Tab-separated table of C-alpha atoms and ligand atoms in Angstrom:
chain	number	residue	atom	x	y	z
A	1	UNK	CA	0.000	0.000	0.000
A	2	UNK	CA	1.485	2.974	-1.187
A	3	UNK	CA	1.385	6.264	0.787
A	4	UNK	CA	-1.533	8.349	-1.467
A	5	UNK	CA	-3.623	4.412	-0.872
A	6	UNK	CA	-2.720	5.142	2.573
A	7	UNK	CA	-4.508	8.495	2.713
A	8	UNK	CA	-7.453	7.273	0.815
A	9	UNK	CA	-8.065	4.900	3.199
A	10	UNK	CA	-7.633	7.126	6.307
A	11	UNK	CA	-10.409	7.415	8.866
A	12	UNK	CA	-12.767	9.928	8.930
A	13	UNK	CA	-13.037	11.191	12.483
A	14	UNK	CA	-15.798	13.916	12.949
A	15	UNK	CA	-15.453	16.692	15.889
A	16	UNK	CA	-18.699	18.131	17.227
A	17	UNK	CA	-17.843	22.236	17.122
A	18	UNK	CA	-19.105	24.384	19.507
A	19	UNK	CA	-19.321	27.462	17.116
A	20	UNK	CA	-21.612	30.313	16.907
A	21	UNK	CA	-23.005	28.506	14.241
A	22	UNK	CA	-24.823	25.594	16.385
A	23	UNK	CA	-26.741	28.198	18.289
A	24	UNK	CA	-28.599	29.339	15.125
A	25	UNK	CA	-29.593	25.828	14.556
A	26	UNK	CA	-28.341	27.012	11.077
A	27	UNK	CA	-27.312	24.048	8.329
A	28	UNK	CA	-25.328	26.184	6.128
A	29	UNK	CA	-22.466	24.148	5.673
A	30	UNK	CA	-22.543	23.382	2.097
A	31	UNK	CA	-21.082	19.594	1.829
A	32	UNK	CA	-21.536	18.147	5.005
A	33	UNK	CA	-24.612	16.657	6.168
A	34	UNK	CA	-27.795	18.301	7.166
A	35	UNK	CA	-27.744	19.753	10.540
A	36	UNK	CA	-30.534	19.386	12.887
A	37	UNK	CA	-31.862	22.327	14.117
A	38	UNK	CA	-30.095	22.859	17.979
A	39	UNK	CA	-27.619	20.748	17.433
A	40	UNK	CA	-23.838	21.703	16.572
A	41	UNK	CA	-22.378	21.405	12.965
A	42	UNK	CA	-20.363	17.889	11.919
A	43	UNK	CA	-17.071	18.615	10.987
A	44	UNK	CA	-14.476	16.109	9.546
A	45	UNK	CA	-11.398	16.464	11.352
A	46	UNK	CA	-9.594	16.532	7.568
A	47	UNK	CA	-11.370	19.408	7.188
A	48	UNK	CA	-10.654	21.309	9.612
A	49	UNK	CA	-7.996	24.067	8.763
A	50	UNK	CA	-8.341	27.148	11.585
A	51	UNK	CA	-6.793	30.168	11.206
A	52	UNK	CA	-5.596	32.175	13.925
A	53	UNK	CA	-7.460	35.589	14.973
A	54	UNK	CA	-5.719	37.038	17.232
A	55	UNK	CA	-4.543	40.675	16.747
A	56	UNK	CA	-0.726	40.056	17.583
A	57	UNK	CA	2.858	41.003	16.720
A	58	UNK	CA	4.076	38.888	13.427
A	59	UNK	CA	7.999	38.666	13.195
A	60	UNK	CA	9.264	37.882	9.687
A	61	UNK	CA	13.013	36.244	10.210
A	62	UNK	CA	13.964	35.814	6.532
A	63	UNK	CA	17.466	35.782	7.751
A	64	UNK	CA	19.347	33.615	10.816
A	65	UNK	CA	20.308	36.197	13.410
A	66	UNK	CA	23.637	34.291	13.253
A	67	UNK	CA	25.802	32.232	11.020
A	68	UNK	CA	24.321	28.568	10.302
A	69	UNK	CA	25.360	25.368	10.006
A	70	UNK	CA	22.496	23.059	9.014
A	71	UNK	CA	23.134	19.705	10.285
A	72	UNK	CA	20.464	17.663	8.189
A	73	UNK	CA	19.917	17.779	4.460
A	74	UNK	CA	19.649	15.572	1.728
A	75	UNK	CA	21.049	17.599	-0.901
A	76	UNK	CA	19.958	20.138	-3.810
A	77	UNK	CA	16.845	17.947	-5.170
A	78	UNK	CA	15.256	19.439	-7.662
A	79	UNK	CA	17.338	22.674	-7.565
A	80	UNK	CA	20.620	23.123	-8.611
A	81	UNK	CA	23.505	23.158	-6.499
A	82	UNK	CA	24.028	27.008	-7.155
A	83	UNK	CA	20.339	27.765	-6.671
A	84	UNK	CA	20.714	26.052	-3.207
A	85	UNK	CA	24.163	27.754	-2.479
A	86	UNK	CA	22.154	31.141	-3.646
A	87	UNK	CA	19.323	30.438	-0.874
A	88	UNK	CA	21.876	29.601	1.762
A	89	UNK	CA	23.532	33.069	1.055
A	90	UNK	CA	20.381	34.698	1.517
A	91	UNK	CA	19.473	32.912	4.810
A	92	UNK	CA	22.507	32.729	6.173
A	93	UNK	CA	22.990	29.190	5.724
A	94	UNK	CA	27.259	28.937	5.861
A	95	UNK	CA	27.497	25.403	5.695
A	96	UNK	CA	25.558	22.159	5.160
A	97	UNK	CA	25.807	18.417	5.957
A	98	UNK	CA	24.843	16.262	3.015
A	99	UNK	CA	23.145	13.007	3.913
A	100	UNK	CA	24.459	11.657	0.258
A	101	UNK	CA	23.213	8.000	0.746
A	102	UNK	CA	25.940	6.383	-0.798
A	103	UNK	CA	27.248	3.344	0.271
A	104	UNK	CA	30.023	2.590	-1.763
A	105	UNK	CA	32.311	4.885	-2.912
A	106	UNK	CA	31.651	4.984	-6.277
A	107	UNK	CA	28.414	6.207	-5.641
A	108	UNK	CA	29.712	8.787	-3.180
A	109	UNK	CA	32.324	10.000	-6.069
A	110	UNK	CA	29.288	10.599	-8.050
A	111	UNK	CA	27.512	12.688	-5.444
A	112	UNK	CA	29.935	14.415	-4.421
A	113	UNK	CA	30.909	15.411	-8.248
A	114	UNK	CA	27.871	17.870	-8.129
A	115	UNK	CA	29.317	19.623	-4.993
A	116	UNK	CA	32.932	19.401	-5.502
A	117	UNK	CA	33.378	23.505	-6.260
A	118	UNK	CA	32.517	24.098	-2.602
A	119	UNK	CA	34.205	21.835	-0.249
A	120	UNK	CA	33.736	25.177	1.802
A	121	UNK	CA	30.147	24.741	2.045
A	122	UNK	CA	28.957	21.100	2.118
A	123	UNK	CA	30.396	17.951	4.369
A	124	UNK	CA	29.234	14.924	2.569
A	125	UNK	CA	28.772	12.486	4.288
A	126	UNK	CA	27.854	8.654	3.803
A	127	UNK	CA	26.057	5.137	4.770
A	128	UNK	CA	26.851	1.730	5.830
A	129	UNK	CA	27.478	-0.634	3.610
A	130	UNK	CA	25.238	-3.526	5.030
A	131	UNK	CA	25.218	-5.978	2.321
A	132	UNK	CA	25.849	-9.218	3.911
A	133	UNK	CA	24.706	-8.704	7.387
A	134	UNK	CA	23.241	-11.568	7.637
A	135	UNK	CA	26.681	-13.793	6.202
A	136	UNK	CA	28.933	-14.910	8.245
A	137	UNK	CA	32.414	-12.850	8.234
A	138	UNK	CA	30.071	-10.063	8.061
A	139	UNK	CA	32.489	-6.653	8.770
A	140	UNK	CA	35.347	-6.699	5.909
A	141	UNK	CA	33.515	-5.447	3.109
A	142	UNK	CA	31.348	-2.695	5.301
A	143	UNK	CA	34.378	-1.319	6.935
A	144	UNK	CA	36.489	-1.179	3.563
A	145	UNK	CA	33.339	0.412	2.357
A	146	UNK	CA	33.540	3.208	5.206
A	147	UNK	CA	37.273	3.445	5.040
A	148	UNK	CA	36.987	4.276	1.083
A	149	UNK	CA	34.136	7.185	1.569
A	150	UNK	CA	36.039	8.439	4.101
A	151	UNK	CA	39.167	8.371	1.958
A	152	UNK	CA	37.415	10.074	-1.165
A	153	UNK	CA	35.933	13.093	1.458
A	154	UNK	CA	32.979	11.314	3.310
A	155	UNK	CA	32.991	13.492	6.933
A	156	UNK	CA	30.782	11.854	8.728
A	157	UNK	CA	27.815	8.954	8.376
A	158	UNK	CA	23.986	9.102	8.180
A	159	UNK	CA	21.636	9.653	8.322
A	160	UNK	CA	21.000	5.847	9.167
A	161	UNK	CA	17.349	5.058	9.949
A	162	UNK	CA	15.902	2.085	12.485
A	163	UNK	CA	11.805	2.676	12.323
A	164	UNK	CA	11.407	-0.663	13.950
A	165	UNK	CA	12.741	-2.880	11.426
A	166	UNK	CA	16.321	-2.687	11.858
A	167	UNK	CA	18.670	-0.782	9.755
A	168	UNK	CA	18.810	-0.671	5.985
A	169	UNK	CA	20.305	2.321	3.864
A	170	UNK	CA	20.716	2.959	0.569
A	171	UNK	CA	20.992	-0.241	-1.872
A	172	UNK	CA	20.553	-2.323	1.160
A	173	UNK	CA	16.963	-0.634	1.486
A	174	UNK	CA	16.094	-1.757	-2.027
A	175	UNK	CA	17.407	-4.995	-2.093
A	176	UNK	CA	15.792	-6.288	1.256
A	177	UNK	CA	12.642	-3.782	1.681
A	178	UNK	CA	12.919	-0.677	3.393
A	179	UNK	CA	11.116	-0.129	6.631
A	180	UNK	CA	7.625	1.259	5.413
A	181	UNK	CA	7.231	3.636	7.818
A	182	UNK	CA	7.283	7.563	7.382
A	183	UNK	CA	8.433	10.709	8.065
A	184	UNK	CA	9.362	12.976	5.400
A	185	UNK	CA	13.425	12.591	5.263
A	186	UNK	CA	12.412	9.185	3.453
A	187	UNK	CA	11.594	10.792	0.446
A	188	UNK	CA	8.329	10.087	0.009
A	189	UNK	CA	5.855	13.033	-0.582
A	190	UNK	CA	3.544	13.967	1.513
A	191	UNK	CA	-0.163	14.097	0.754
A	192	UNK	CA	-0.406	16.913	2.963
A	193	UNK	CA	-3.803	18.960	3.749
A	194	UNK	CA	-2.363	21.450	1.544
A	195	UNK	CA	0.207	19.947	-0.471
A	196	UNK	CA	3.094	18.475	1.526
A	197	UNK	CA	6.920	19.298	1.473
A	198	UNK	CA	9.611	18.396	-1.401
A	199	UNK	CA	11.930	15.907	-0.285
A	200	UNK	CA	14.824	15.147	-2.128
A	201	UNK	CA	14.846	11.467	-2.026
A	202	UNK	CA	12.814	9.259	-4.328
A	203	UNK	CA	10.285	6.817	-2.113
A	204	UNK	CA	11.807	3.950	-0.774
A	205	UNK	CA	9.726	1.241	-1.789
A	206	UNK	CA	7.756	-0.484	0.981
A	207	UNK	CA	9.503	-3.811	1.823
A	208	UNK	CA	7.778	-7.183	0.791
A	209	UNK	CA	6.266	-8.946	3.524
A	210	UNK	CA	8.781	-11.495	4.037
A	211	UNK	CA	11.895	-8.748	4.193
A	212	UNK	CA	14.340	-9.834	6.840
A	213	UNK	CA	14.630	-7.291	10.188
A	214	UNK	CA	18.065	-5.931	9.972
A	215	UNK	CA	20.038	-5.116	12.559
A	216	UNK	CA	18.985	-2.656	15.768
A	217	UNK	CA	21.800	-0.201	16.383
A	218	UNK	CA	22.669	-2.300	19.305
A	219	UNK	CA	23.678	-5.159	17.144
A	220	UNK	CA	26.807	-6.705	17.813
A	221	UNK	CA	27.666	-6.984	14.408
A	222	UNK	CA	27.723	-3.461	13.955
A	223	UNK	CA	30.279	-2.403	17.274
A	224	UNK	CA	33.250	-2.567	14.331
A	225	UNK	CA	31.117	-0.117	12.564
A	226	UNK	CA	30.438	2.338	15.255
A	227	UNK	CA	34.114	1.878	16.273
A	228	UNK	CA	35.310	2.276	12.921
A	229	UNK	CA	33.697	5.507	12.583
A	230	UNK	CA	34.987	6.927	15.630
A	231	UNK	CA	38.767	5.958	14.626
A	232	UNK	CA	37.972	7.367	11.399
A	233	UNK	CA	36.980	10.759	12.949
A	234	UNK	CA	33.405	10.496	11.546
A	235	UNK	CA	30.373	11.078	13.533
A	236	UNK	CA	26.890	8.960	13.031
A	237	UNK	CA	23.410	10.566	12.284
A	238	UNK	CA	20.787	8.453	13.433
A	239	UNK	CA	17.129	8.561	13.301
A	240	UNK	CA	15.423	6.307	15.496
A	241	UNK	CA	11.853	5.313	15.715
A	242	UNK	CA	9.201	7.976	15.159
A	243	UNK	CA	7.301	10.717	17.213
A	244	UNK	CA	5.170	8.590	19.578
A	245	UNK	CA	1.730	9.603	18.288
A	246	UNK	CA	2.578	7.200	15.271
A	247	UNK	CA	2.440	4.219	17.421
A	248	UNK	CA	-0.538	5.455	19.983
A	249	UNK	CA	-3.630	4.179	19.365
A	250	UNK	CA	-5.626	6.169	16.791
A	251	UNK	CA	-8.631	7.235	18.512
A	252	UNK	CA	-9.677	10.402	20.100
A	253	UNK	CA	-7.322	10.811	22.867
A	254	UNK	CA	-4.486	10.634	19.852
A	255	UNK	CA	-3.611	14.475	20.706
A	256	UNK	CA	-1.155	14.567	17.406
A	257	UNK	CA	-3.633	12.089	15.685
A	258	UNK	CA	-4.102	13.265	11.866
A	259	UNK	CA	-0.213	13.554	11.818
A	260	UNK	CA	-0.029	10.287	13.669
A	261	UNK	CA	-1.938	8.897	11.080
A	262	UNK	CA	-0.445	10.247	8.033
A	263	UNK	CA	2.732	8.525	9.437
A	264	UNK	CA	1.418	5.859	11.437
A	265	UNK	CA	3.640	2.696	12.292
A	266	UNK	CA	2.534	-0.974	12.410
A	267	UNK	CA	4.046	-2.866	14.517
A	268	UNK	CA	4.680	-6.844	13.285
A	269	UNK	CA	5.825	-9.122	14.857
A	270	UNK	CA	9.968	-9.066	15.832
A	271	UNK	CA	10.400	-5.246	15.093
A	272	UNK	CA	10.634	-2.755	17.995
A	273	UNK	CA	8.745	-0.728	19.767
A	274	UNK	CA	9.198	3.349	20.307
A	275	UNK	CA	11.122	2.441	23.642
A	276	UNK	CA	13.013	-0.678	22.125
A	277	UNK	CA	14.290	1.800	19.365
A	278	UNK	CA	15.199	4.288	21.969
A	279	UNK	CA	16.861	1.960	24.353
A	280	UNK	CA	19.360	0.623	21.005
A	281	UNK	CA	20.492	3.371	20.463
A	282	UNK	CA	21.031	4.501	23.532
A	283	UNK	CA	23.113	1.313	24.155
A	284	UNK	CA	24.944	1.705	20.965
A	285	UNK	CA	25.961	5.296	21.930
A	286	UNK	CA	26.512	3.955	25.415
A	287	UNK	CA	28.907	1.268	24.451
A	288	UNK	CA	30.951	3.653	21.955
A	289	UNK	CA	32.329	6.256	24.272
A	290	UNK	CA	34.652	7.542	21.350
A	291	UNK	CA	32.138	7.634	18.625
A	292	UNK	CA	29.815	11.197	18.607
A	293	UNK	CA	26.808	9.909	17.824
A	294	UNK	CA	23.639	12.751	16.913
A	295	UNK	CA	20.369	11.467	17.203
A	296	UNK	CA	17.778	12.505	14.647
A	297	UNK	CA	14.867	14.534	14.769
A	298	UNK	CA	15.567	15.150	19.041
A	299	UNK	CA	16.049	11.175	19.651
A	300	UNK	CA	12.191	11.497	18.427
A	301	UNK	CA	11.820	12.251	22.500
A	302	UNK	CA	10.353	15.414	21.615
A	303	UNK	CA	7.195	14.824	23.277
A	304	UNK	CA	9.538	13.636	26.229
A	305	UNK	CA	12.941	15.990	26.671
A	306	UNK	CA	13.453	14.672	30.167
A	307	UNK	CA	13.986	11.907	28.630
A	308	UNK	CA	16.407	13.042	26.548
A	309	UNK	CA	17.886	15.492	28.852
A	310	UNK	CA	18.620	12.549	31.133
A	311	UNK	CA	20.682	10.478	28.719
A	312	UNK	CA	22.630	13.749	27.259
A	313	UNK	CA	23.779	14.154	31.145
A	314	UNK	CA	24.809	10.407	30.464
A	315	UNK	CA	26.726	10.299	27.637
A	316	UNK	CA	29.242	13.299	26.718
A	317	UNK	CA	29.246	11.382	22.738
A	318	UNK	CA	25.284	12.283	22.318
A	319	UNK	CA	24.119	15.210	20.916
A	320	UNK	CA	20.650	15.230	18.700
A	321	UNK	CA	19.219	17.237	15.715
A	322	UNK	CA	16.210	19.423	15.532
A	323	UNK	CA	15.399	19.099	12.021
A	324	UNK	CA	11.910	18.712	11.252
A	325	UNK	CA	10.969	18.669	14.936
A	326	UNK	CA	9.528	22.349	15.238
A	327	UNK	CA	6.447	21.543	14.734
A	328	UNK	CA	6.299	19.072	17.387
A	329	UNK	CA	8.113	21.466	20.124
A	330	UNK	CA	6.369	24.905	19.018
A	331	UNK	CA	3.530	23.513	20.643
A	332	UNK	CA	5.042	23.465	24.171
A	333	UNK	CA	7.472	26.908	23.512
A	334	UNK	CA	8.235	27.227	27.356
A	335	UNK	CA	9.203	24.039	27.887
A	336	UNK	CA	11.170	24.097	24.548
A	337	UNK	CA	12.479	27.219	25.806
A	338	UNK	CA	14.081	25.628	29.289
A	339	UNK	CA	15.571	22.754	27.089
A	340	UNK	CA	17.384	24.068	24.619
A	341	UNK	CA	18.795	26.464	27.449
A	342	UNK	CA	20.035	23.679	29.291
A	343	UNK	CA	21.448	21.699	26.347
A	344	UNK	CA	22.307	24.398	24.688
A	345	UNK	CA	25.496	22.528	23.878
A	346	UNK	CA	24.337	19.481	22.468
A	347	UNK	CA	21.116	20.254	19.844
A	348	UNK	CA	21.945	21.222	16.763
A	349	UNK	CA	19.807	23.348	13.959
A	350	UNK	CA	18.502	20.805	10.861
A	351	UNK	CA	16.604	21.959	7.944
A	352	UNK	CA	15.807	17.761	6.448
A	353	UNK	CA	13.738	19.788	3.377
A	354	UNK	CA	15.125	20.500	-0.051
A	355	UNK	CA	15.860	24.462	0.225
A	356	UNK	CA	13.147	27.046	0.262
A	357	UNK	CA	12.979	30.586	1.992
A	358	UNK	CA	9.603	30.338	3.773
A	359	UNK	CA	10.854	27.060	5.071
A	360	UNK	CA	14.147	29.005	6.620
A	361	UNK	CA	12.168	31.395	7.281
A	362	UNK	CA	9.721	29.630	9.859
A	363	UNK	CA	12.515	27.800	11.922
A	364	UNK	CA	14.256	31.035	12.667
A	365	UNK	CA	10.613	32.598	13.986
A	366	UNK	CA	10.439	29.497	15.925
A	367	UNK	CA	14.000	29.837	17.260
A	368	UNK	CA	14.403	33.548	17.674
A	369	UNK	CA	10.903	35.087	17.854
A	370	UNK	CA	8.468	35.114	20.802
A	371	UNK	CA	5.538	35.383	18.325
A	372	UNK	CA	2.612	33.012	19.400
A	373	UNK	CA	-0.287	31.187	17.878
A	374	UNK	CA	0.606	31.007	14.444
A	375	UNK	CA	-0.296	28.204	11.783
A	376	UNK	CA	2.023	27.761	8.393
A	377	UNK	CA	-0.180	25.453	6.363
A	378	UNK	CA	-0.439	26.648	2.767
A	379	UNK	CA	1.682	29.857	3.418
A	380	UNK	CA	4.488	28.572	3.147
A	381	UNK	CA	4.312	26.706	-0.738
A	382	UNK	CA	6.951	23.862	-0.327
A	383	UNK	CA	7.631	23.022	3.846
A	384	UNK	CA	3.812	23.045	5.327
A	385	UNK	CA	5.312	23.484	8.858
A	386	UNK	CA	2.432	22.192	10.335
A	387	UNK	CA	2.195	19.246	8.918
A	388	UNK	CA	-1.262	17.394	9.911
A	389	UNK	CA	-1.148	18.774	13.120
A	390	UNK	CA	-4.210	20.996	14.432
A	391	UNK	CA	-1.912	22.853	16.991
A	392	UNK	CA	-0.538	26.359	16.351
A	393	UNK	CA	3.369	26.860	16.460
A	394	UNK	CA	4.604	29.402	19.094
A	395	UNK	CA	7.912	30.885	19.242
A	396	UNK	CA	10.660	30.066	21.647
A	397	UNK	CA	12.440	33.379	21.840
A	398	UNK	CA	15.964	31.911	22.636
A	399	UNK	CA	18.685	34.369	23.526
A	400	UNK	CA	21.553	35.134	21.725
A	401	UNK	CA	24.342	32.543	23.392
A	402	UNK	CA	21.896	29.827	22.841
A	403	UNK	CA	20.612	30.548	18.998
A	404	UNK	CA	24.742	30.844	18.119
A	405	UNK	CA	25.427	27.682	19.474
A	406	UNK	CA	22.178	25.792	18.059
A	407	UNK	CA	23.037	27.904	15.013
A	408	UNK	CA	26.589	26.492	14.368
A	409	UNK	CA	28.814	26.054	16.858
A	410	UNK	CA	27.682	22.749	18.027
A	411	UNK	CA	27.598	21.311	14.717
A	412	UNK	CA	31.253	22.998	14.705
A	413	UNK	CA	32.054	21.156	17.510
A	414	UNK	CA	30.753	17.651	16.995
A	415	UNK	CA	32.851	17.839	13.548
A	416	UNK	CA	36.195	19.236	15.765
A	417	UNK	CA	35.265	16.636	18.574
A	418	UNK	CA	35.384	13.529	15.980
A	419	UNK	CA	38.734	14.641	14.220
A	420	UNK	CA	40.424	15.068	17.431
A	421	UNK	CA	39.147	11.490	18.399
A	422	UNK	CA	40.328	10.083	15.439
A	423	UNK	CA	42.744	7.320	15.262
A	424	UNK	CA	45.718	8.350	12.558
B	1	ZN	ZN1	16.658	13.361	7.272
């Protein structure tokens, strides 16, 4: 079942509104049902796209207040590597990471062709090579793999993804089935409310029913790996599991539920849970000391920071990405607020989209503004920052020390951090 299937097939669930409306009795709605008189209009939860009223300051940020370093991307897409380079001037975009998806170095040569005039700009970075996991002897070819990205300019690796299913990436994901499971950095496009984001990647196709699991970050047979990359100065991206309204039951308690939906996980039988994907990777980064490991997307703890919080006070190797994460934190800005005070040395900024200015534009009024109450669906043509969510975004207003570091310098450091780890 492909993803636009997946939509089709989506439950209707109808709210009961309490507007103005009810009180006339009035059945004006023009393609719902009838209304009876006295009783409140049916709505389909799909439908419902509110629009905030309130008379307050609106802060356009079409520019970082500092220097950035975007620690997430998949590449140009459908632009051109000088149209992105042109946006990034413009937002103040210095350097990117660029999740190339190579696993061999061929392929990474061939990437990394496109980008070669600006070595200044990008760090490419690459996969795993996990053909043969399951073989005995498994390691050689993976690790000559790594060694020869590295070798040809590869600066780091990721972004690797374990959704429940293990770990596949690139041609390992379309030999042996990709986990079929979600979020927009997989490529797929969004059938948004109002026309989803561009992603870079092309779908992964979903896997076929008898695709192996491959292996949890915990794995034993991928400590060479993990070590490997650490010796080789190169730190690890990884995304792990999904927010947690994806695996909650899809009723009306689901409090993220259309987005939940959209990018809902089924769990079969042998993958992991939310908690069994956070708990391998925490072991992984646990039992590699000398490897910096960033976890994707805020360790997908964002609707649990504590969480998070607790095992960055752990483990000095962890630090975690933001990308594609505002809309889940803009809900709770406060909170957000305390958090990325705290750890202001460990999250780093992450864009995840192919480049667009409204796109840039909304993280930094996250980041920077105190604005409140604000939706971006449909305003913003290529990055609907809302996503299926029904909850307004509110700003964070983070000071200066903490936006610089979030910015760049953390990214900055994770990069310095590795090299000086490195094994010559
Ligand atoms: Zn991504």
């Amino acid at each position: 079942m492909n993803r636009r299937e997946l939509m089709l097939a989506g439950p209707i669930f109808a709210a009961q509104s309490r507007l103005g409306l009810a009180q006339s009795g009035s059945s004006a709605k023009p393609d719902g049902p009838a209304e009876t008189p006295g009783t409140p209009p049916t709505i389909l939860l799909n439908d419902y796209l509110p629009h905030s009223i309130y008379q307050i300051p609106v802060t356009e940020v079409p520019k970082a207040k500092f220097r950035v370093f975007d620690g997430h991307n998949h590449g140009h897409g459908p632009l051109s590597v000088t149209e992105m380079l042109k946006i990034m001037d413009k937002v103040g975009v210095e350097k990117s990471v660029i999740f190339t998806g190579a696993t061999t170095v061929d392929r990474f040569n061939e990437i990394a062709h496109g980008y070669a005039d600006h070595p200044d700009r990008f760090d490419l970075w690459c996969m795993f090579d996990l053909r043969g996991i399951d073989e005995t002897g498994f390691g050689s070819n993976a690790i000559k793999s790594l060694e020869e990205c590295h070798r040809a300019g590869a600066k780091g690796v990721g972004e690797l993804h374990d959704k429940g299913r293990g770990i596949f990436s690139g041609q390992n994901a379309v030999a042996r089935g990709s986990v079929h499971t979600s979020r927009p950095e997989h490529g797929r496009s969004q059938s948004n409310l109002n026309g989803g984001p561009t992603f870079t990647q092309d779908p992964s196709p979903p896997p076929p029913p008898d695709a192996p699991i491959g292996p949890h970050p915990d794995d034993p047979r991928l400590d060479q790996l993990w070590d490997k990359a650490g010796q080789l100065g190169m730190p690890i991206s990884f995304h792990t599991s999904d927010p947690i309204w994806s695996y909650l039951p899809m009723d009306n308690t689901n409090d993220g539920l259309m987005n939940g939906w959209t990018w809902r996980i089924v769990l079969e039988p042998g993958t992991y849970d939310h908690d069994q994907l956070v708990n391998s990777l925490e072991n992984a980064v646990k039992k590699h000391p000398k490897t910096q490991f960033i976890a994707c997307h805020l360790f997908n703890l964002d609707y649990n920071l504590t969480r998070l919080g607790e095992m960055l006070d752990r483990y000095p190797n962890l630090y975690a990405d933001i990308a594609a994460r505002f809309a889940e934190t803009a809900t709770i800005p406060r909170f957000v607020h305390r958090f990325l005070s705290k750890y202001s040395d460990r999250i780093v900024y992450g864009t995840d989209v192919t480049y667009n200015e409204p796109f840039f534009a909304t993280t930094f009024r996250i980041l920077e503004t105190e604005d409140e109450h604000f939706y971006m669906r449909g305003k913003v043509e290529t990055a609907n920052f809302n996503f299926n969510y029904h909850w307004a975004l509110n700003g964070f207003g983070l000071p200066d020390e903490v936006l610089r570091k979030i910015y760049y310098d953390n990214m900055a450091a994770i990069m310095a951090r590795a090299e000086q780890n490195r094994e010559s």
